[in-house]
Amino acid sequence: MELYNTLSLLIVVAAVFGYLNYRFVKLPGVIGLMVLALVSSLAAIGLGKLGVGWVLQAGELVRGLDFNTILMDVMLSFLLFAGALHVDVGALGRQGVAIGTMATVGILLSTFLIGTAFYYLLPLFGQPIDYIYCLLFGVLISPTDPIAVLGILKEARIDKSLEIRIVGESLFNDGIAVVVFLSLFQIAQFGPERATAAVIGELFLVEAVGGIVLGAVLGYAAYWALRTIDNYQVEVMITLALVMGGTALAKALHTSGPLAIVVAGLIVGSEGRRLGMSDITREYLDKFWEILDEILNAVLFVLIGLEMLILDISRTTLLVGVVSIGLVLLARWVSVGVPLALLQRFYPFDRRTLRVLTWGGLRGGISVALALSLPESMPRDLLVGVTYVVVIFSIIVQGLSIGPLVKKMGLSTGPPPDDQSGH
């Protein structure tokens, strides 16, 4: 019953904020929801300081929501599958080397740059911490969030080839980042003596490669099932079973669930949609996953805004967070620019691409969830607070300006949609 009440509350809040945003605020869908939740949280904090009792109850209610579990164990797989379902696999394959390099080399380079800069920055604010914790911050803040990226790019109307690069990278680099995060987490928790190169190599092999292989097996199994029947109700149910069962199986096998679901979604979205579905099945499947995607996106961005109710962000943490915004953007520019420069001979790009890839690399719920998964024995409050500041800036400022930026650079394919629903 507690789970039902929690879900009911989140859906009600998301629906109310969605209505207010569409009717009055008129910001892009997911950004408007998060802004309203954030403003409500700040107002509640102010009322709490005035002694309003119900604010404390609201804070306890939000505190009872396990953000990390809700996102990483429940929502993420559905959102990744919905995003992967509509990716042009042919275009993705043509840019596969560039996307793969940005999702791997880019993550490692960004982790090192942010972690090192963060290590030397913190003593200036009287907050020195061990280098390994700085690297943990570097990796959790490095991945561009596919949920934030997909939700906002729908409205930016960006050039398709550039959109494929941004979306493709964001779909894969969160899985890679989680693997690197787990490796660094083991070193931080157990020391380099127990977390040897062999142990970390095995973890990467099982998590990353195992996740990709599992996703391919599940994707083609679902594709075969879709080809052998013509019943849209059952076929939609098969895709739902693929996501839920695939996530559970990946967890049992200790492989990367996000990578498995992305690969499975790409297969079903290409081979399955093209060869295994009738027109009516494609229509119902698209509508089902579009609605589910919109609902879960709404809930997620409301959750991000409501987290402000329970975070204790000191003035020092806020200042560190503001400075870290610049560090993260600079590291993003370098970690994207270096792979692109290395591949320039095979994948030509202009400087406009680098600017859009840098500014369009939005951070979101995955970074917050990874930060919240840190134990109290680590400098958790500092890292969570700084992460939250960077994510809020990324979603609001970068999210609102990416559309005008691509239009100004001549990379937009058309005017933004009139509605605020994110369609």
CSV table of C-alpha atoms in Angstrom, one decimal, residues 6 40 67 151 154 304 349:
chain,number,residue,atom,x,y,z
A,6,THR,CA,4.0,6.9,-3.2
A,40,SER,CA,7.4,24.7,-4.7
A,67,PHE,CA,15.4,8.4,-5.5
A,151,GLY,CA,13.1,15.0,-23.5
A,154,LYS,CA,12.3,16.8,-29.0
A,304,ILE,CA,14.5,16.1,-9.1
A,349,PHE,CA,32.9,18.0,-38.3
